[in-house]
């Protein structure tokens, strides 16, 4: 088994064998979760602090559930009510928390790079739960596990990532992960929502959904991330849905057994037709949420093993 990382800050530094190790462990956690088998000894005696400086529903809930299922003491910091509002800097908040000796720190922050900076200041394992437009590694890992379970493999697949790519950390992490695993990636977006320099990613680029979706195995839709837009990127939501929203007619261009994904939260009728999202024969959106818990359990398990090995047995609090 190989997983050497001290933190999970992004997909970029991970080796394909580390990704496979993590997904294999997550797969077994997914099965155990379905059968109700508990593993409360894995993180017993360890403290996990969740610091979310940005709104989150499923990511925060699944990190909390993952930690509790593995027996960690989990604390959620309400960042809205914290000293950040009184002007404390990120680094000072981090140093304060570090003095409380957490073992696992889960951080979401609106600024790209903020989580990497924080990881340099603390003595525990840091997990990036999404930093600005930069990375969202556990989302890409849970997407990968969902694809692997649905398709039976995670290589030589044709995968379309569609919509607001320019503002999406989910897209960035997925492009890196799916590229490392040797898949063919197609990006489909209007020019205003396509990041510059995208050709360097080794992907195919399309402006038209019908062309881009032709014969793909996986259709990954993205939310229009209005909170990161500082102007008009689309003419109107109605027009956007007409050209880029996933409906039955556009999906008909993909392979007949193509799966439909969305990281959530979804804007029904904007980037995806509600009927497609709810179609249990095509949509794996609920499975993505389920895999989210398993992937976060696996990530924290592996990081905790490395942390314990680095600290030596005498230092672990029990
Ligand atoms: C994503 C995020 O926060 O980046 N959501 C998530 O983690 N499930 C995508 C989004 O907000 O659109």
PDB file of C-alpha atoms and ligand atoms in Angstrom:
ATOM      1  CA  UNK A   1       0.000   0.000   0.000  1.00  0.00           C
ATOM      2  CA  UNK A   2       1.294   3.446  -0.863  1.00  0.00           C
ATOM      3  CA  UNK A   3      -0.046   6.716   0.428  1.00  0.00           C
ATOM      4  CA  UNK A   4       2.742   8.966   1.628  1.00  0.00           C
ATOM      5  CA  UNK A   5       1.076  12.378   1.782  1.00  0.00           C
ATOM      6  CA  UNK A   6       1.039  14.286   5.065  1.00  0.00           C
ATOM      7  CA  UNK A   7      -1.853  16.544   3.983  1.00  0.00           C
ATOM      8  CA  UNK A   8      -4.561  16.317   1.341  1.00  0.00           C
ATOM      9  CA  UNK A   9      -4.281  19.789  -0.199  1.00  0.00           C
ATOM     10  CA  UNK A  10      -5.013  18.903  -3.808  1.00  0.00           C
ATOM     11  CA  UNK A  11      -4.960  16.232  -6.474  1.00  0.00           C
ATOM     12  CA  UNK A  12      -1.932  17.778  -8.182  1.00  0.00           C
ATOM     13  CA  UNK A  13       0.723  16.315  -5.819  1.00  0.00           C
ATOM     14  CA  UNK A  14      -0.832  12.825  -5.706  1.00  0.00           C
ATOM     15  CA  UNK A  15       0.663   9.878  -7.595  1.00  0.00           C
ATOM     16  CA  UNK A  16      -1.802   7.582  -9.433  1.00  0.00           C
ATOM     17  CA  UNK A  17      -0.970   4.726  -7.018  1.00  0.00           C
ATOM     18  CA  UNK A  18      -1.880   6.972  -4.052  1.00  0.00           C
ATOM     19  CA  UNK A  19      -5.211   7.732  -5.732  1.00  0.00           C
ATOM     20  CA  UNK A  20      -5.861   4.022  -6.278  1.00  0.00           C
ATOM     21  CA  UNK A  21      -4.895   3.183  -2.678  1.00  0.00           C
ATOM     22  CA  UNK A  22      -7.328   5.784  -1.385  1.00  0.00           C
ATOM     23  CA  UNK A  23     -10.145   4.690  -3.704  1.00  0.00           C
ATOM     24  CA  UNK A  24      -9.687   1.012  -2.803  1.00  0.00           C
ATOM     25  CA  UNK A  25      -9.963   1.802   0.897  1.00  0.00           C
ATOM     26  CA  UNK A  26     -12.965   4.092   0.259  1.00  0.00           C
ATOM     27  CA  UNK A  27     -14.647   1.319  -1.719  1.00  0.00           C
ATOM     28  CA  UNK A  28     -14.431  -1.021   1.251  1.00  0.00           C
ATOM     29  CA  UNK A  29     -15.705   1.713   3.584  1.00  0.00           C
ATOM     30  CA  UNK A  30     -18.642   2.244   1.192  1.00  0.00           C
ATOM     31  CA  UNK A  31     -19.558  -1.433   1.451  1.00  0.00           C
ATOM     32  CA  UNK A  32     -19.188  -1.418   5.232  1.00  0.00           C
ATOM     33  CA  UNK A  33     -21.324   1.740   5.495  1.00  0.00           C
ATOM     34  CA  UNK A  34     -24.078  -0.029   3.540  1.00  0.00           C
ATOM     35  CA  UNK A  35     -23.907  -3.010   5.881  1.00  0.00           C
ATOM     36  CA  UNK A  36     -23.755  -0.826   9.008  1.00  0.00           C
ATOM     37  CA  UNK A  37     -20.308  -2.061  10.087  1.00  0.00           C
ATOM     38  CA  UNK A  38     -18.608   0.473  12.391  1.00  0.00           C
ATOM     39  CA  UNK A  39     -14.871   1.228  12.628  1.00  0.00           C
ATOM     40  CA  UNK A  40     -14.795   3.513  15.637  1.00  0.00           C
ATOM     41  CA  UNK A  41     -11.260   2.488  16.592  1.00  0.00           C
ATOM     42  CA  UNK A  42      -9.615   3.955  13.446  1.00  0.00           C
ATOM     43  CA  UNK A  43      -9.561   7.605  14.607  1.00  0.00           C
ATOM     44  CA  UNK A  44     -10.198   6.937  18.319  1.00  0.00           C
ATOM     45  CA  UNK A  45      -8.305   9.434  20.484  1.00  0.00           C
ATOM     46  CA  UNK A  46      -7.851  11.891  17.612  1.00  0.00           C
ATOM     47  CA  UNK A  47      -9.439  15.331  17.357  1.00  0.00           C
ATOM     48  CA  UNK A  48     -10.851  16.595  14.049  1.00  0.00           C
ATOM     49  CA  UNK A  49     -11.688  20.278  13.651  1.00  0.00           C
ATOM     50  CA  UNK A  50     -13.809  21.418  10.711  1.00  0.00           C
ATOM     51  CA  UNK A  51     -13.251  25.072   9.750  1.00  0.00           C
ATOM     52  CA  UNK A  52     -15.591  26.221   6.997  1.00  0.00           C
ATOM     53  CA  UNK A  53     -15.093  29.870   6.005  1.00  0.00           C
ATOM     54  CA  UNK A  54     -17.571  29.364   3.157  1.00  0.00           C
ATOM     55  CA  UNK A  55     -21.033  27.811   3.054  1.00  0.00           C
ATOM     56  CA  UNK A  56     -21.305  24.073   2.682  1.00  0.00           C
ATOM     57  CA  UNK A  57     -23.979  21.441   3.126  1.00  0.00           C
ATOM     58  CA  UNK A  58     -22.801  18.069   1.897  1.00  0.00           C
ATOM     59  CA  UNK A  59     -19.041  18.509   2.245  1.00  0.00           C
ATOM     60  CA  UNK A  60     -19.184  19.648   5.872  1.00  0.00           C
ATOM     61  CA  UNK A  61     -21.848  17.077   6.811  1.00  0.00           C
ATOM     62  CA  UNK A  62     -19.937  14.215   5.226  1.00  0.00           C
ATOM     63  CA  UNK A  63     -16.602  15.180   6.817  1.00  0.00           C
ATOM     64  CA  UNK A  64     -18.390  15.312  10.180  1.00  0.00           C
ATOM     65  CA  UNK A  65     -20.093  11.966   9.640  1.00  0.00           C
ATOM     66  CA  UNK A  66     -16.877  10.377   8.331  1.00  0.00           C
ATOM     67  CA  UNK A  67     -14.940  11.473  11.430  1.00  0.00           C
ATOM     68  CA  UNK A  68     -17.665  10.273  13.797  1.00  0.00           C
ATOM     69  CA  UNK A  69     -18.000   6.896  12.065  1.00  0.00           C
ATOM     70  CA  UNK A  70     -14.268   6.361  12.607  1.00  0.00           C
ATOM     71  CA  UNK A  71     -14.424   7.410  16.264  1.00  0.00           C
ATOM     72  CA  UNK A  72     -12.732  10.852  16.139  1.00  0.00           C
ATOM     73  CA  UNK A  73     -13.755  13.682  18.456  1.00  0.00           C
ATOM     74  CA  UNK A  74     -15.210  16.091  15.892  1.00  0.00           C
ATOM     75  CA  UNK A  75     -15.640  19.810  16.420  1.00  0.00           C
ATOM     76  CA  UNK A  76     -17.272  22.171  13.931  1.00  0.00           C
ATOM     77  CA  UNK A  77     -16.022  25.746  14.209  1.00  0.00           C
ATOM     78  CA  UNK A  78     -18.799  28.158  13.338  1.00  0.00           C
ATOM     79  CA  UNK A  79     -16.629  30.536  11.339  1.00  0.00           C
ATOM     80  CA  UNK A  80     -19.473  33.028  10.964  1.00  0.00           C
ATOM     81  CA  UNK A  81     -19.470  33.538  14.728  1.00  0.00           C
ATOM     82  CA  UNK A  82     -15.711  33.272  15.260  1.00  0.00           C
ATOM     83  CA  UNK A  83     -13.024  35.879  15.891  1.00  0.00           C
ATOM     84  CA  UNK A  84     -12.515  36.090  12.123  1.00  0.00           C
ATOM     85  CA  UNK A  85     -15.443  38.492  12.228  1.00  0.00           C
ATOM     86  CA  UNK A  86     -13.482  40.581  14.765  1.00  0.00           C
ATOM     87  CA  UNK A  87     -10.599  40.940  12.310  1.00  0.00           C
ATOM     88  CA  UNK A  88      -8.371  38.017  13.252  1.00  0.00           C
ATOM     89  CA  UNK A  89      -6.180  36.849  10.367  1.00  0.00           C
ATOM     90  CA  UNK A  90      -6.311  33.329   8.975  1.00  0.00           C
ATOM     91  CA  UNK A  91      -2.844  32.619  10.340  1.00  0.00           C
ATOM     92  CA  UNK A  92      -3.732  33.793  13.855  1.00  0.00           C
ATOM     93  CA  UNK A  93      -6.883  31.674  13.819  1.00  0.00           C
ATOM     94  CA  UNK A  94      -4.798  28.711  12.659  1.00  0.00           C
ATOM     95  CA  UNK A  95      -2.168  29.207  15.366  1.00  0.00           C
ATOM     96  CA  UNK A  96      -4.882  29.452  18.011  1.00  0.00           C
ATOM     97  CA  UNK A  97      -6.446  26.206  16.850  1.00  0.00           C
ATOM     98  CA  UNK A  98      -3.035  24.581  16.569  1.00  0.00           C
ATOM     99  CA  UNK A  99      -2.411  25.309  20.233  1.00  0.00           C
ATOM    100  CA  UNK A 100      -5.451  23.131  21.003  1.00  0.00           C
ATOM    101  CA  UNK A 101      -3.533  20.233  19.397  1.00  0.00           C
ATOM    102  CA  UNK A 102      -5.969  18.961  16.777  1.00  0.00           C
ATOM    103  CA  UNK A 103      -4.897  15.949  14.717  1.00  0.00           C
ATOM    104  CA  UNK A 104      -6.994  16.565  11.591  1.00  0.00           C
ATOM    105  CA  UNK A 105      -7.977  19.996  10.327  1.00  0.00           C
ATOM    106  CA  UNK A 106     -10.587  20.200   7.548  1.00  0.00           C
ATOM    107  CA  UNK A 107     -10.637  23.635   5.899  1.00  0.00           C
ATOM    108  CA  UNK A 108     -12.796  25.350   3.284  1.00  0.00           C
ATOM    109  CA  UNK A 109     -11.831  28.901   2.358  1.00  0.00           C
ATOM    110  CA  UNK A 110     -12.923  31.363  -0.365  1.00  0.00           C
ATOM    111  CA  UNK A 111      -9.315  32.220  -1.324  1.00  0.00           C
ATOM    112  CA  UNK A 112      -7.235  29.963  -3.580  1.00  0.00           C
ATOM    113  CA  UNK A 113      -4.079  28.907  -1.740  1.00  0.00           C
ATOM    114  CA  UNK A 114      -5.376  29.744   1.768  1.00  0.00           C
ATOM    115  CA  UNK A 115      -5.459  26.084   2.822  1.00  0.00           C
ATOM    116  CA  UNK A 116      -1.873  25.445   1.631  1.00  0.00           C
ATOM    117  CA  UNK A 117      -0.719  28.470   3.633  1.00  0.00           C
ATOM    118  CA  UNK A 118      -2.499  27.237   6.727  1.00  0.00           C
ATOM    119  CA  UNK A 119      -0.977  23.768   6.383  1.00  0.00           C
ATOM    120  CA  UNK A 120       2.492  25.327   6.694  1.00  0.00           C
ATOM    121  CA  UNK A 121       1.617  26.797  10.096  1.00  0.00           C
ATOM    122  CA  UNK A 122       0.149  23.810  11.942  1.00  0.00           C
ATOM    123  CA  UNK A 123       1.412  20.444  13.231  1.00  0.00           C
ATOM    124  CA  UNK A 124      -1.527  18.322  12.181  1.00  0.00           C
ATOM    125  CA  UNK A 125      -2.841  16.801   8.948  1.00  0.00           C
ATOM    126  CA  UNK A 126      -4.782  19.334   6.855  1.00  0.00           C
ATOM    127  CA  UNK A 127      -7.526  18.385   4.389  1.00  0.00           C
ATOM    128  CA  UNK A 128      -8.631  20.877   1.759  1.00  0.00           C
ATOM    129  CA  UNK A 129     -12.438  20.974   1.590  1.00  0.00           C
ATOM    130  CA  UNK A 130     -12.316  23.515  -1.261  1.00  0.00           C
ATOM    131  CA  UNK A 131     -10.161  26.665  -1.627  1.00  0.00           C
ATOM    132  CA  UNK A 132     -11.468  29.367  -3.962  1.00  0.00           C
ATOM    133  CA  UNK A 133     -11.170  28.358  -7.615  1.00  0.00           C
ATOM    134  CA  UNK A 134      -8.126  26.184  -6.886  1.00  0.00           C
ATOM    135  CA  UNK A 135      -8.826  22.605  -5.712  1.00  0.00           C
ATOM    136  CA  UNK A 136     -11.455  20.408  -4.077  1.00  0.00           C
ATOM    137  CA  UNK A 137      -9.609  17.081  -3.845  1.00  0.00           C
ATOM    138  CA  UNK A 138     -12.177  15.015  -1.915  1.00  0.00           C
ATOM    139  CA  UNK A 139     -14.857  15.967  -4.459  1.00  0.00           C
ATOM    140  CA  UNK A 140     -12.688  14.697  -7.333  1.00  0.00           C
ATOM    141  CA  UNK A 141     -11.938  11.507  -5.383  1.00  0.00           C
ATOM    142  CA  UNK A 142     -15.602  10.844  -4.646  1.00  0.00           C
ATOM    143  CA  UNK A 143     -16.441  11.515  -8.289  1.00  0.00           C
ATOM    144  CA  UNK A 144     -13.712   9.066  -9.322  1.00  0.00           C
ATOM    145  CA  UNK A 145     -15.027   6.379  -6.975  1.00  0.00           C
ATOM    146  CA  UNK A 146     -18.572   6.885  -8.272  1.00  0.00           C
ATOM    147  CA  UNK A 147     -17.342   6.555 -11.877  1.00  0.00           C
ATOM    148  CA  UNK A 148     -15.228   3.494 -11.091  1.00  0.00           C
ATOM    149  CA  UNK A 149     -18.156   1.725  -9.406  1.00  0.00           C
ATOM    150  CA  UNK A 150     -20.591   2.593 -12.209  1.00  0.00           C
ATOM    151  CA  UNK A 151     -18.256   1.836 -15.130  1.00  0.00           C
ATOM    152  CA  UNK A 152     -16.072  -0.876 -13.594  1.00  0.00           C
ATOM    153  CA  UNK A 153     -12.879   1.048 -14.398  1.00  0.00           C
ATOM    154  CA  UNK A 154     -11.282   4.482 -14.139  1.00  0.00           C
ATOM    155  CA  UNK A 155      -9.183   4.604 -17.298  1.00  0.00           C
ATOM    156  CA  UNK A 156      -9.802   4.970 -21.034  1.00  0.00           C
ATOM    157  CA  UNK A 157     -13.204   6.581 -20.450  1.00  0.00           C
ATOM    158  CA  UNK A 158     -14.475   9.586 -22.345  1.00  0.00           C
ATOM    159  CA  UNK A 159     -15.649  12.163 -19.808  1.00  0.00           C
ATOM    160  CA  UNK A 160     -17.344  15.520 -20.502  1.00  0.00           C
ATOM    161  CA  UNK A 161     -17.155  18.280 -17.890  1.00  0.00           C
ATOM    162  CA  UNK A 162     -19.767  20.906 -18.736  1.00  0.00           C
ATOM    163  CA  UNK A 163     -20.695  24.413 -17.687  1.00  0.00           C
ATOM    164  CA  UNK A 164     -19.003  26.962 -15.450  1.00  0.00           C
ATOM    165  CA  UNK A 165     -15.482  25.561 -15.676  1.00  0.00           C
ATOM    166  CA  UNK A 166     -13.802  28.941 -15.205  1.00  0.00           C
ATOM    167  CA  UNK A 167     -15.009  29.324 -11.603  1.00  0.00           C
ATOM    168  CA  UNK A 168     -14.892  25.656 -10.618  1.00  0.00           C
ATOM    169  CA  UNK A 169     -12.411  24.039  -8.237  1.00  0.00           C
ATOM    170  CA  UNK A 170     -14.357  20.801  -8.808  1.00  0.00           C
ATOM    171  CA  UNK A 171     -13.488  20.951 -12.516  1.00  0.00           C
ATOM    172  CA  UNK A 172      -9.793  21.685 -11.821  1.00  0.00           C
ATOM    173  CA  UNK A 173      -9.400  18.776  -9.401  1.00  0.00           C
ATOM    174  CA  UNK A 174     -11.327  16.437 -11.690  1.00  0.00           C
ATOM    175  CA  UNK A 175      -9.298  17.399 -14.764  1.00  0.00           C
ATOM    176  CA  UNK A 176      -6.119  16.560 -12.854  1.00  0.00           C
ATOM    177  CA  UNK A 177      -7.369  13.302 -11.369  1.00  0.00           C
ATOM    178  CA  UNK A 178      -9.052  11.941 -14.493  1.00  0.00           C
ATOM    179  CA  UNK A 179      -6.033  12.989 -16.575  1.00  0.00           C
ATOM    180  CA  UNK A 180      -3.595  11.185 -14.241  1.00  0.00           C
ATOM    181  CA  UNK A 181      -5.723   8.041 -14.649  1.00  0.00           C
ATOM    182  CA  UNK A 182      -5.502   8.296 -18.463  1.00  0.00           C
ATOM    183  CA  UNK A 183      -9.026   9.219 -19.467  1.00  0.00           C
ATOM    184  CA  UNK A 184     -10.088  11.418 -22.384  1.00  0.00           C
ATOM    185  CA  UNK A 185     -11.461  14.681 -21.035  1.00  0.00           C
ATOM    186  CA  UNK A 186     -13.741  17.035 -22.946  1.00  0.00           C
ATOM    187  CA  UNK A 187     -14.584  20.464 -21.569  1.00  0.00           C
ATOM    188  CA  UNK A 188     -17.822  22.052 -22.789  1.00  0.00           C
ATOM    189  CA  UNK A 189     -18.607  25.678 -21.940  1.00  0.00           C
ATOM    190  CA  UNK A 190     -19.406  29.043 -23.467  1.00  0.00           C
ATOM    191  CA  UNK A 191     -16.172  30.998 -24.116  1.00  0.00           C
ATOM    192  CA  UNK A 192     -16.938  33.312 -21.170  1.00  0.00           C
ATOM    193  CA  UNK A 193     -16.922  30.344 -18.762  1.00  0.00           C
ATOM    194  CA  UNK A 194     -13.884  28.535 -20.196  1.00  0.00           C
ATOM    195  CA  UNK A 195     -10.642  29.315 -18.326  1.00  0.00           C
ATOM    196  CA  UNK A 196      -7.762  30.747 -20.339  1.00  0.00           C
ATOM    197  CA  UNK A 197      -4.810  28.454 -21.035  1.00  0.00           C
ATOM    198  CA  UNK A 198      -7.084  25.446 -20.926  1.00  0.00           C
ATOM    199  CA  UNK A 199      -5.267  23.792 -23.851  1.00  0.00           C
ATOM    200  CA  UNK A 200      -2.307  23.148 -21.493  1.00  0.00           C
ATOM    201  CA  UNK A 201      -4.469  20.706 -19.511  1.00  0.00           C
ATOM    202  CA  UNK A 202      -4.395  18.155 -22.341  1.00  0.00           C
ATOM    203  CA  UNK A 203      -8.146  18.258 -22.883  1.00  0.00           C
ATOM    204  CA  UNK A 204     -10.473  18.728 -25.846  1.00  0.00           C
ATOM    205  CA  UNK A 205     -12.512  21.934 -25.814  1.00  0.00           C
ATOM    206  CA  UNK A 206     -16.056  22.403 -27.156  1.00  0.00           C
ATOM    207  CA  UNK A 207     -18.486  25.304 -27.260  1.00  0.00           C
ATOM    208  CA  UNK A 208     -21.403  23.170 -28.347  1.00  0.00           C
ATOM    209  CA  UNK A 209     -23.046  20.565 -26.063  1.00  0.00           C
ATOM    210  CA  UNK A 210     -24.275  18.307 -28.877  1.00  0.00           C
ATOM    211  CA  UNK A 211     -20.756  17.978 -30.351  1.00  0.00           C
ATOM    212  CA  UNK A 212     -18.980  17.732 -27.009  1.00  0.00           C
ATOM    213  CA  UNK A 213     -21.278  15.055 -25.608  1.00  0.00           C
ATOM    214  CA  UNK A 214     -20.969  12.773 -28.624  1.00  0.00           C
ATOM    215  CA  UNK A 215     -20.324   9.196 -27.408  1.00  0.00           C
ATOM    216  CA  UNK A 216     -19.062  10.124 -23.949  1.00  0.00           C
ATOM    217  CA  UNK A 217     -19.281   7.628 -21.046  1.00  0.00           C
ATOM    218  CA  UNK A 218     -19.693  10.244 -18.317  1.00  0.00           C
ATOM    219  CA  UNK A 219     -21.451  13.641 -18.288  1.00  0.00           C
ATOM    220  CA  UNK A 220     -20.372  15.819 -15.380  1.00  0.00           C
ATOM    221  CA  UNK A 221     -22.445  18.987 -14.947  1.00  0.00           C
ATOM    222  CA  UNK A 222     -21.298  22.014 -12.928  1.00  0.00           C
ATOM    223  CA  UNK A 223     -23.235  24.689 -11.081  1.00  0.00           C
ATOM    224  CA  UNK A 224     -23.212  28.265 -12.378  1.00  0.00           C
ATOM    225  CA  UNK A 225     -21.122  29.772  -9.569  1.00  0.00           C
ATOM    226  CA  UNK A 226     -22.607  33.228  -9.384  1.00  0.00           C
ATOM    227  CA  UNK A 227     -20.852  34.010  -6.103  1.00  0.00           C
ATOM    228  CA  UNK A 228     -17.547  34.007  -8.015  1.00  0.00           C
ATOM    229  CA  UNK A 229     -18.795  36.048 -10.985  1.00  0.00           C
ATOM    230  CA  UNK A 230     -18.182  39.770 -11.010  1.00  0.00           C
ATOM    231  CA  UNK A 231     -20.253  40.683 -14.026  1.00  0.00           C
ATOM    232  CA  UNK A 232     -22.418  39.221 -16.768  1.00  0.00           C
ATOM    233  CA  UNK A 233     -21.044  35.893 -17.941  1.00  0.00           C
ATOM    234  CA  UNK A 234     -24.266  34.591 -19.496  1.00  0.00           C
ATOM    235  CA  UNK A 235     -27.073  36.425 -21.374  1.00  0.00           C
ATOM    236  CA  UNK A 236     -29.800  34.931 -19.140  1.00  0.00           C
ATOM    237  CA  UNK A 237     -30.448  31.693 -17.226  1.00  0.00           C
ATOM    238  CA  UNK A 238     -33.151  30.799 -19.740  1.00  0.00           C
ATOM    239  CA  UNK A 239     -30.754  31.154 -22.658  1.00  0.00           C
ATOM    240  CA  UNK A 240     -28.056  29.285 -20.742  1.00  0.00           C
ATOM    241  CA  UNK A 241     -30.374  26.343 -20.103  1.00  0.00           C
ATOM    242  CA  UNK A 242     -31.357  26.307 -23.753  1.00  0.00           C
ATOM    243  CA  UNK A 243     -27.728  26.043 -24.917  1.00  0.00           C
ATOM    244  CA  UNK A 244     -25.907  24.350 -22.031  1.00  0.00           C
ATOM    245  CA  UNK A 245     -28.505  22.856 -19.678  1.00  0.00           C
ATOM    246  CA  UNK A 246     -28.514  19.053 -19.717  1.00  0.00           C
ATOM    247  CA  UNK A 247     -31.861  17.757 -20.961  1.00  0.00           C
ATOM    248  CA  UNK A 248     -32.933  14.501 -22.624  1.00  0.00           C
ATOM    249  CA  UNK A 249     -32.265  15.796 -26.157  1.00  0.00           C
ATOM    250  CA  UNK A 250     -28.648  16.765 -25.387  1.00  0.00           C
ATOM    251  CA  UNK A 251     -28.021  13.626 -23.329  1.00  0.00           C
ATOM    252  CA  UNK A 252     -29.119  11.523 -26.323  1.00  0.00           C
ATOM    253  CA  UNK A 253     -25.760  12.411 -27.971  1.00  0.00           C
ATOM    254  CA  UNK A 254     -23.808  10.602 -25.220  1.00  0.00           C
ATOM    255  CA  UNK A 255     -23.446   6.800 -25.093  1.00  0.00           C
ATOM    256  CA  UNK A 256     -26.756   5.064 -24.238  1.00  0.00           C
ATOM    257  CA  UNK A 257     -25.312   3.951 -20.885  1.00  0.00           C
ATOM    258  CA  UNK A 258     -23.608   7.268 -20.059  1.00  0.00           C
ATOM    259  CA  UNK A 259     -23.964   8.337 -16.427  1.00  0.00           C
ATOM    260  CA  UNK A 260     -24.920  11.854 -15.291  1.00  0.00           C
ATOM    261  CA  UNK A 261     -23.115  13.550 -12.397  1.00  0.00           C
ATOM    262  CA  UNK A 262     -23.390  16.844 -10.496  1.00  0.00           C
ATOM    263  CA  UNK A 263     -21.430  17.828  -7.354  1.00  0.00           C
ATOM    264  CA  UNK A 264     -24.351  19.790  -5.925  1.00  0.00           C
ATOM    265  CA  UNK A 265     -25.900  22.074  -4.991  1.00  0.00           C
ATOM    266  CA  UNK A 266     -27.944  21.889  -8.214  1.00  0.00           C
ATOM    267  CA  UNK A 267     -29.829  24.654  -9.963  1.00  0.00           C
ATOM    268  CA  UNK A 268     -32.635  22.696 -11.600  1.00  0.00           C
ATOM    269  CA  UNK A 269     -33.717  24.239 -14.875  1.00  0.00           C
ATOM    270  CA  UNK A 270     -30.440  26.216 -15.150  1.00  0.00           C
ATOM    271  CA  UNK A 271     -27.619  23.688 -15.692  1.00  0.00           C
ATOM    272  CA  UNK A 272     -29.717  20.516 -15.512  1.00  0.00           C
ATOM    273  CA  UNK A 273     -33.286  19.434 -16.191  1.00  0.00           C
ATOM    274  CA  UNK A 274     -34.829  18.127 -12.949  1.00  0.00           C
ATOM    275  CA  UNK A 275     -36.111  15.005 -14.723  1.00  0.00           C
ATOM    276  CA  UNK A 276     -32.587  14.013 -15.762  1.00  0.00           C
ATOM    277  CA  UNK A 277     -31.220  14.668 -12.271  1.00  0.00           C
ATOM    278  CA  UNK A 278     -33.907  12.374 -10.801  1.00  0.00           C
ATOM    279  CA  UNK A 279     -33.643   9.622 -13.434  1.00  0.00           C
ATOM    280  CA  UNK A 280     -32.261   6.686 -11.440  1.00  0.00           C
ATOM    281  CA  UNK A 281     -31.246   4.914 -14.651  1.00  0.00           C
ATOM    282  CA  UNK A 282     -28.859   7.720 -15.649  1.00  0.00           C
ATOM    283  CA  UNK A 283     -28.142   9.958 -12.669  1.00  0.00           C
ATOM    284  CA  UNK A 284     -25.573   8.920 -10.013  1.00  0.00           C
ATOM    285  CA  UNK A 285     -25.935  12.166  -8.070  1.00  0.00           C
ATOM    286  CA  UNK A 286     -27.141  10.462  -4.870  1.00  0.00           C
ATOM    287  CA  UNK A 287     -24.372   7.873  -5.137  1.00  0.00           C
ATOM    288  CA  UNK A 288     -21.869  10.756  -5.316  1.00  0.00           C
ATOM    289  CA  UNK A 289     -23.132  11.968  -1.945  1.00  0.00           C
ATOM    290  CA  UNK A 290     -22.896   8.436  -0.513  1.00  0.00           C
ATOM    291  CA  UNK A 291     -19.329   8.010  -1.832  1.00  0.00           C
ATOM    292  CA  UNK A 292     -18.445  11.370  -0.279  1.00  0.00           C
ATOM    293  CA  UNK A 293     -18.644   9.893   3.216  1.00  0.00           C
ATOM    294  CA  UNK A 294     -16.594   6.815   2.245  1.00  0.00           C
ATOM    295  CA  UNK A 295     -13.873   8.849   0.500  1.00  0.00           C
ATOM    296  CA  UNK A 296     -13.521  11.214   3.470  1.00  0.00           C
ATOM    297  CA  UNK A 297     -13.275   8.231   5.839  1.00  0.00           C
ATOM    298  CA  UNK A 298     -10.498   6.773   3.679  1.00  0.00           C
ATOM    299  CA  UNK A 299      -8.645  10.094   3.395  1.00  0.00           C
ATOM    300  CA  UNK A 300      -8.680  10.709   7.146  1.00  0.00           C
ATOM    301  CA  UNK A 301      -7.741   7.075   7.896  1.00  0.00           C
ATOM    302  CA  UNK A 302      -4.665   7.239   5.624  1.00  0.00           C
ATOM    303  CA  UNK A 303      -3.553  10.670   6.865  1.00  0.00           C
ATOM    304  CA  UNK A 304      -3.987   9.561  10.472  1.00  0.00           C
ATOM    305  CA  UNK A 305      -1.796   6.494   9.819  1.00  0.00           C
ATOM    306  CA  UNK A 306       0.946   8.752   8.436  1.00  0.00           C
ATOM    307  CA  UNK A 307       0.526  11.200  11.322  1.00  0.00           C
ATOM    308  CA  UNK A 308       0.822   8.426  13.904  1.00  0.00           C
ATOM    309  CA  UNK A 309       3.879   6.996  12.150  1.00  0.00           C
ATOM    310  CA  UNK A 310       5.548  10.436  12.096  1.00  0.00           C
ATOM    311  CA  UNK A 311       4.781  11.185  15.730  1.00  0.00           C
ATOM    312  CA  UNK A 312       5.662   7.799  17.148  1.00  0.00           C
ATOM    313  CA  UNK A 313       3.312   5.775  19.380  1.00  0.00           C
ATOM    314  CA  UNK A 314       4.104   7.502  22.681  1.00  0.00           C
ATOM    315  CA  UNK A 315       2.783  10.854  21.510  1.00  0.00           C
ATOM    316  CA  UNK A 316      -0.709   9.732  20.530  1.00  0.00           C
ATOM    317  CA  UNK A 317      -3.357  10.771  23.029  1.00  0.00           C
ATOM    318  CA  UNK A 318      -5.696   7.936  24.042  1.00  0.00           C
TER     319      UNK A 318
HETATM  320  C1  LIG B   1     -18.902  22.299  -4.912  1.00  0.00           C
HETATM  321  C2  LIG B   1     -18.004  23.321  -4.247  1.00  0.00           C
HETATM  322  O1  LIG B   1     -18.286  23.782  -3.144  1.00  0.00           O
HETATM  323  O2  LIG B   1     -17.012  23.636  -4.850  1.00  0.00           O
HETATM  324  N1  LIG B   1     -19.863  21.745  -4.094  1.00  0.00           N
HETATM  325  C3  LIG B   1     -19.565  20.729  -3.254  1.00  0.00           C
HETATM  326  O3  LIG B   1     -18.552  20.700  -2.597  1.00  0.00           O
HETATM  327  N2  LIG B   1     -20.445  19.721  -3.184  1.00  0.00           N
HETATM  328  C4  LIG B   1     -19.472  22.815  -6.171  1.00  0.00           C
HETATM  329  C5  LIG B   1     -20.371  24.015  -6.102  1.00  0.00           C
HETATM  330  O4  LIG B   1     -20.458  24.699  -5.092  1.00  0.00           O
HETATM  331  O5  LIG B   1     -20.998  24.278  -7.131  1.00  0.00           O
END
